[in-house]
Short mmCIF file of C-alpha atoms in Angstrom, two decimals:
data_model
loop_
_atom_site.label_atom_id
_atom_site.label_comp_id
_atom_site.label_asym_id
_atom_site.label_seq_id
_atom_site.Cartn_x
_atom_site.Cartn_y
_atom_site.Cartn_z
CA MET A 133 -12.63 10.71 8.59
CA GLN A 134 -9.78 13.22 8.87
CA ILE A 135 -6.55 11.75 7.57
CA ARG A 136 -2.89 12.60 7.52
CA ARG A 137 0.26 10.46 7.26
CA VAL A 138 1.46 8.30 10.24
CA VAL A 139 3.05 4.82 11.58
CA ALA A 140 3.34 1.16 12.77
CA ALA A 141 6.25 -0.97 14.01
CA THR A 142 8.12 -3.40 16.30
CA ALA A 143 10.61 -3.45 19.23
CA ALA A 144 11.66 -5.45 22.28
CA VAL A 145 11.95 -6.23 26.00
CA THR A 146 9.80 -7.74 28.70
CA ILE A 147 7.21 -6.64 31.13
CA ALA A 148 7.92 -4.98 34.44
CA ALA A 149 5.10 -5.11 36.94
CA THR A 150 4.50 -1.84 38.77
CA SER A 151 1.73 0.19 40.25
CA LEU A 152 -1.01 2.00 38.43
CA VAL A 153 -1.88 5.66 38.03
CA ALA A 154 -0.43 7.81 40.78
CA CYS A 155 0.51 11.46 41.23
CA SER A 156 4.14 12.34 41.76
CA SER A 157 5.35 14.99 44.18
CA ASP A 158 5.22 17.72 41.50
CA ASP A 159 1.56 16.91 40.74
CA SER A 160 2.35 15.52 37.29
CA LYS A 161 0.10 12.65 36.24
CA SER A 162 1.92 9.30 36.18
CA LEU A 163 0.74 6.77 33.58
CA LYS A 164 2.12 3.54 32.14
CA VAL A 165 1.83 3.00 28.39
CA GLY A 166 2.63 -0.26 26.59
CA THR A 167 3.86 -0.58 23.01
CA THR A 168 5.90 -2.79 20.70
CA ASP A 169 7.80 0.05 19.03
CA ASP A 170 9.16 2.36 21.75
CA ALA A 171 12.40 3.02 19.85
CA LYS A 172 10.57 4.88 17.08
CA GLN A 173 10.86 8.66 16.75
CA ALA A 174 7.12 9.04 17.28
CA TRP A 175 7.43 7.66 20.80
CA VAL A 176 10.33 9.97 21.61
CA ALA A 177 8.16 12.89 20.52
CA PHE A 178 5.13 11.50 22.37
CA GLU A 179 7.08 11.26 25.62
CA GLN A 180 8.16 14.90 25.28
CA GLU A 181 4.66 16.07 24.42
CA ALA A 182 3.34 14.21 27.46
CA LYS A 183 5.93 15.87 29.68
CA ASN A 184 4.97 19.28 28.31
CA ALA A 185 1.33 18.51 29.11
CA GLY A 186 2.10 17.56 32.72
CA TYR A 187 2.32 13.79 32.38
CA ASP A 188 5.07 11.59 33.76
CA ILE A 189 4.77 8.54 31.51
CA ASP A 190 6.51 5.21 31.65
CA ILE A 191 6.65 3.74 28.14
CA THR A 192 6.93 -0.04 28.56
CA PRO A 193 8.15 -2.00 25.51
CA PHE A 194 7.13 -5.55 24.62
CA SER A 195 8.63 -8.02 22.17
CA ASP A 196 5.40 -9.72 21.12
CA TYR A 197 1.82 -8.79 20.32
CA ASN A 198 -0.09 -10.58 23.09
CA THR A 199 1.74 -9.49 26.23
CA PRO A 200 0.76 -5.78 26.02
CA ASN A 201 -2.90 -6.77 26.28
CA GLN A 202 -2.23 -9.23 29.08
CA ALA A 203 -0.39 -6.50 31.00
CA LEU A 204 -3.21 -4.02 30.39
CA ASP A 205 -5.90 -6.45 31.49
CA GLN A 206 -3.93 -7.30 34.65
CA GLY A 207 -3.58 -3.62 35.61
CA GLU A 208 0.15 -3.39 34.93
CA LEU A 209 -0.49 -0.72 32.27
CA ASP A 210 -2.93 2.16 32.03
CA THR A 211 -3.17 1.99 28.25
CA ASN A 212 -1.39 0.53 25.23
CA ASN A 213 -0.92 1.56 21.62
CA PHE A 214 0.24 -1.14 19.20
CA GLN A 215 -2.81 -2.85 17.68
CA HIS A 216 -5.70 -2.34 15.32
CA LEU A 217 -9.34 -2.99 16.15
CA LYS A 218 -9.44 -6.38 14.48
CA PHE A 219 -6.54 -7.65 16.58
CA LEU A 220 -8.19 -6.23 19.71
CA ALA A 221 -11.48 -7.94 18.87
CA GLU A 222 -9.78 -11.28 18.35
CA TYR A 223 -7.82 -10.89 21.58
CA ASN A 224 -10.94 -10.06 23.60
CA HIS A 225 -12.87 -12.93 22.04
CA GLY A 226 -10.11 -15.47 22.59
CA ASN A 227 -9.21 -14.42 26.13
CA GLY A 228 -12.52 -13.39 27.66
CA THR A 229 -11.29 -9.82 28.19
CA ASN A 230 -13.11 -6.55 27.60
CA LEU A 231 -10.44 -4.06 26.55
CA VAL A 232 -11.84 -1.05 24.70
CA PRO A 233 -10.55 1.67 22.35
CA ILE A 234 -10.44 5.31 23.42
CA VAL A 235 -8.46 7.16 20.72
CA ALA A 236 -7.71 6.28 17.08
CA THR A 237 -4.16 6.74 15.82
CA GLU A 238 -3.63 5.58 12.24
CA ILE A 239 -4.18 3.03 9.53
CA VAL A 240 -1.14 1.38 8.03
CA PRO A 241 -2.12 0.52 4.45
CA LEU A 242 -1.50 -3.05 3.34
CA ALA A 243 0.15 -3.04 -0.06
CA LEU A 244 0.99 -5.18 -3.07
CA PHE A 245 4.62 -5.23 -4.23
CA TRP A 246 6.13 -6.68 -7.40
CA LYS A 247 9.87 -6.53 -7.90
CA ASP A 248 10.98 -4.35 -10.83
CA HIS A 249 7.38 -3.35 -11.62
CA ASP A 250 5.64 -0.04 -11.00
CA SER A 251 2.07 -0.95 -11.99
CA LEU A 252 -0.39 -3.83 -12.22
CA ASP A 253 0.31 -4.21 -15.94
CA GLY A 254 1.11 -7.82 -16.80
CA ILE A 255 0.03 -9.29 -13.48
CA GLU A 256 -2.93 -11.25 -14.88
CA GLY A 257 -2.36 -14.99 -14.64
CA LYS A 258 0.28 -14.63 -11.93
CA LYS A 259 0.29 -16.17 -8.47
CA VAL A 260 0.31 -13.63 -5.65
CA ALA A 261 1.81 -14.44 -2.26
CA ILE A 262 -0.33 -13.32 0.68
CA PRO A 263 0.19 -13.68 4.45
CA ASN A 264 -1.64 -16.72 5.82
CA ASP A 265 -2.30 -15.51 9.39
CA SER A 266 -5.86 -14.79 10.49
CA THR A 267 -5.18 -11.09 11.06
CA ASN A 268 -3.84 -10.32 7.58
CA GLN A 269 -5.13 -12.98 5.17
CA ALA A 270 -8.65 -11.60 4.75
CA ARG A 271 -7.33 -8.08 4.44
CA ALA A 272 -4.80 -9.16 1.81
CA ILE A 273 -7.56 -10.79 -0.25
CA ASN A 274 -9.60 -7.61 0.05
CA VAL A 275 -6.60 -5.60 -1.24
CA LEU A 276 -6.68 -7.78 -4.36
CA VAL A 277 -10.45 -7.33 -4.60
CA GLN A 278 -10.03 -3.55 -4.48
CA ALA A 279 -7.32 -3.83 -7.15
CA GLY A 280 -9.78 -5.63 -9.42
CA LEU A 281 -7.66 -8.79 -9.44
CA ILE A 282 -9.87 -11.07 -7.32
CA THR A 283 -13.61 -11.71 -7.44
CA LEU A 284 -15.36 -13.17 -4.39
CA LYS A 285 -18.25 -15.60 -4.51
CA ASP A 286 -20.04 -13.25 -2.09
CA LYS A 287 -19.06 -9.61 -2.62
CA ASN A 288 -20.42 -8.70 0.83
CA ASN A 289 -18.00 -11.04 2.60
CA LEU A 290 -15.53 -8.78 4.41
CA GLU A 291 -13.62 -11.68 5.97
CA PRO A 292 -12.82 -13.89 2.97
CA THR A 293 -10.52 -16.91 2.90
CA PRO A 294 -8.97 -18.40 -0.25
CA LEU A 295 -11.98 -20.75 -0.41
CA ASP A 296 -14.25 -17.72 -0.90
CA ILE A 297 -12.49 -16.66 -4.10
CA ASP A 298 -14.24 -17.23 -7.42
CA GLU A 299 -11.17 -18.42 -9.29
CA LYS A 300 -12.88 -18.53 -12.69
CA LYS A 301 -13.71 -14.83 -12.47
CA SER A 302 -10.40 -13.77 -10.89
CA LYS A 303 -7.33 -12.50 -12.74
CA VAL A 304 -4.74 -13.91 -10.32
CA LYS A 305 -4.41 -16.82 -7.91
CA VAL A 306 -3.32 -16.46 -4.30
CA THR A 307 -0.62 -18.44 -2.53
CA PRO A 308 -0.89 -18.13 1.28
CA VAL A 309 2.51 -18.17 3.03
CA ASP A 310 3.87 -17.22 6.42
CA ALA A 311 3.87 -13.42 6.63
CA ALA A 312 7.64 -13.37 7.07
CA GLN A 313 8.04 -15.29 3.80
CA THR A 314 6.21 -12.75 1.66
CA THR A 315 9.43 -10.77 1.26
CA SER A 316 11.24 -13.91 0.05
CA ALA A 317 8.52 -14.48 -2.52
CA TYR A 318 8.90 -10.86 -3.62
CA GLY A 319 12.66 -11.28 -3.94
CA GLU A 320 12.09 -14.26 -6.24
CA GLY A 321 9.90 -12.15 -8.51
CA THR A 322 6.47 -13.18 -7.22
CA PRO A 323 3.96 -10.37 -6.61
CA ALA A 324 3.33 -10.26 -2.86
CA ILE A 325 1.17 -8.55 -0.27
CA ILE A 326 3.69 -7.54 2.40
CA ASN A 327 2.91 -6.35 5.92
CA ASN A 328 4.49 -2.97 6.66
CA SER A 329 6.58 -4.32 9.54
CA PHE A 330 8.56 -6.56 7.17
CA LEU A 331 9.37 -3.93 4.55
CA GLU A 332 12.20 -2.18 6.39
CA ARG A 333 13.85 -5.45 7.42
CA ALA A 334 13.86 -6.58 3.78
CA GLY A 335 15.04 -3.23 2.44
CA ILE A 336 11.87 -2.70 0.39
CA ASP A 337 10.89 0.91 -0.25
CA PRO A 338 7.20 1.37 0.72
CA ALA A 339 6.88 3.87 -2.13
CA THR A 340 7.39 1.05 -4.65
CA ALA A 341 3.99 -0.52 -3.90
CA ILE A 342 1.93 -1.05 -7.04
CA PHE A 343 -1.37 -1.01 -5.12
CA GLN A 344 -2.60 -0.55 -1.55
CA ASP A 345 -5.94 -0.61 0.22
CA ASP A 346 -7.99 2.53 0.68
CA PRO A 347 -7.83 3.81 4.30
CA ASN A 348 -11.18 5.58 3.79
CA SER A 349 -13.04 2.42 2.83
CA GLU A 350 -15.38 0.41 5.04
CA GLU A 351 -13.09 -2.58 4.50
CA ALA A 352 -10.26 -0.66 6.18
CA GLU A 353 -12.13 0.21 9.38
CA PRO A 354 -11.10 -2.95 11.28
CA TYR A 355 -7.47 -1.92 10.76
CA ILE A 356 -7.66 1.42 12.54
CA ASN A 357 -4.95 1.40 15.22
CA VAL A 358 -5.97 2.58 18.68
CA PHE A 359 -5.03 3.35 22.24
CA ALA A 360 -6.83 0.71 24.33
CA VAL A 361 -7.80 0.65 28.01
CA ARG A 362 -9.70 -1.56 30.44
CA GLU A 363 -13.47 -1.03 30.29
CA GLU A 364 -13.49 0.73 33.67
CA ASP A 365 -11.11 3.35 32.28
CA ALA A 366 -13.14 4.09 29.14
CA ASP A 367 -14.14 7.50 30.59
CA ASN A 368 -10.81 8.29 32.24
CA GLU A 369 -10.10 11.83 31.03
CA ASP A 370 -6.42 11.78 32.00
CA ILE A 371 -5.72 8.70 29.88
CA LYS A 372 -7.84 10.04 27.02
CA LYS A 373 -6.09 13.43 26.99
CA LEU A 374 -2.73 11.67 27.03
CA ALA A 375 -3.70 9.46 24.10
CA GLU A 376 -4.91 12.47 22.12
CA LEU A 377 -1.36 13.88 22.23
CA TRP A 378 -0.61 11.30 19.49
CA HIS A 379 -2.24 13.76 17.10
CA THR A 380 0.08 16.67 17.91
CA ASP A 381 2.27 17.97 15.10
CA ALA A 382 5.47 16.81 16.80
CA VAL A 383 4.30 13.21 17.14
CA GLN A 384 2.88 13.15 13.63
CA LYS A 385 6.17 14.40 12.24
CA GLY A 386 7.99 11.57 14.03
CA VAL A 387 5.45 9.02 12.92
CA ASP A 388 5.71 10.14 9.31
CA GLU A 389 9.48 9.80 9.54
CA ASP A 390 9.27 6.33 11.09
CA SER A 391 6.88 4.98 8.47
CA ALA A 392 8.49 6.61 5.43
CA GLY A 393 5.20 8.36 4.85
CA THR A 394 3.15 5.18 4.48
CA SER A 395 0.75 5.45 7.42
CA VAL A 396 -2.43 7.49 7.43
CA GLU A 397 -3.57 9.39 10.50
CA VAL A 398 -7.15 8.67 11.59
CA GLU A 399 -9.39 10.65 13.90
CA ARG A 400 -12.65 8.89 14.77
CA SER A 401 -14.86 9.29 17.82
CA GLN A 402 -14.62 6.84 20.69
CA GLU A 403 -18.22 5.86 19.99
CA ASP A 404 -17.41 5.02 16.36
CA LEU A 405 -14.44 2.93 17.39
CA GLN A 406 -16.51 1.01 19.93
CA LYS A 407 -19.21 0.30 17.33
CA ILE A 408 -16.62 -1.12 14.96
CA LEU A 409 -15.12 -3.24 17.75
CA ASP A 410 -18.55 -4.50 18.84
CA LYS A 411 -19.37 -5.59 15.28
CA LEU A 412 -16.03 -7.35 14.90
CA GLU A 413 -16.51 -9.21 18.17
CA ALA A 414 -20.10 -10.14 17.25
CA ASP A 415 -18.85 -11.59 13.96
CA LEU A 416 -16.54 -13.88 15.93
CA ASP A 417 -19.36 -15.43 17.99
#
């Protein structure tokens, strides 16, 4: 895996239904791209890089995490970039869709924060707040496993719940809370696993994390963010070449700026991404 620093995020607006891929009068390729973070510097750079490469792109912002996939499945977008493979697998499984990844973008590490502390020293015996949603809870527990703070009853379980924790062998206890409340727990002095999207809102410096998961680990693979398309566009070279512009220096510079250097660029083959997605979807059956 080739890595470098990159992004994640959030934004707003609603969906505007329009037509699909078409060529404009100057022969530039016209494509619609959905995201939840269009205001970020990375997207400004991406739009310029696309223009330089002969693409006329319409970046369509969304205010939630389900609508971009609905719009893609319904043909109102050509591709979207806002989600990791685990979210995509759960969306496909729950909605009977078959959206597929074409290009990897980055992993946003999930990290443990503890107010006024710069290491794990003294954390034994503490309660740790973790997000309770299905997308982040298992990953948060695995962060604590990697930190040596939690022991699982089955070490091969990559999707653990609090019930899978061997409390007698663990050094901390977990307290699942709404993801948005992890920052409140942190503010009250409780160690907390905090999703990257809440850090900026709470004024927490990502560099103050006392531990984060390893983006090179097998456990991190489900959290690779991707450009996704409908299955029939899996071999569409125009969309693929557009998505690959995410890895240009200009976009990466913007992405590094947006994420305060917390995200890690990932380049994996389309085949690898599909294998990971297939396994995740099979595990949901």
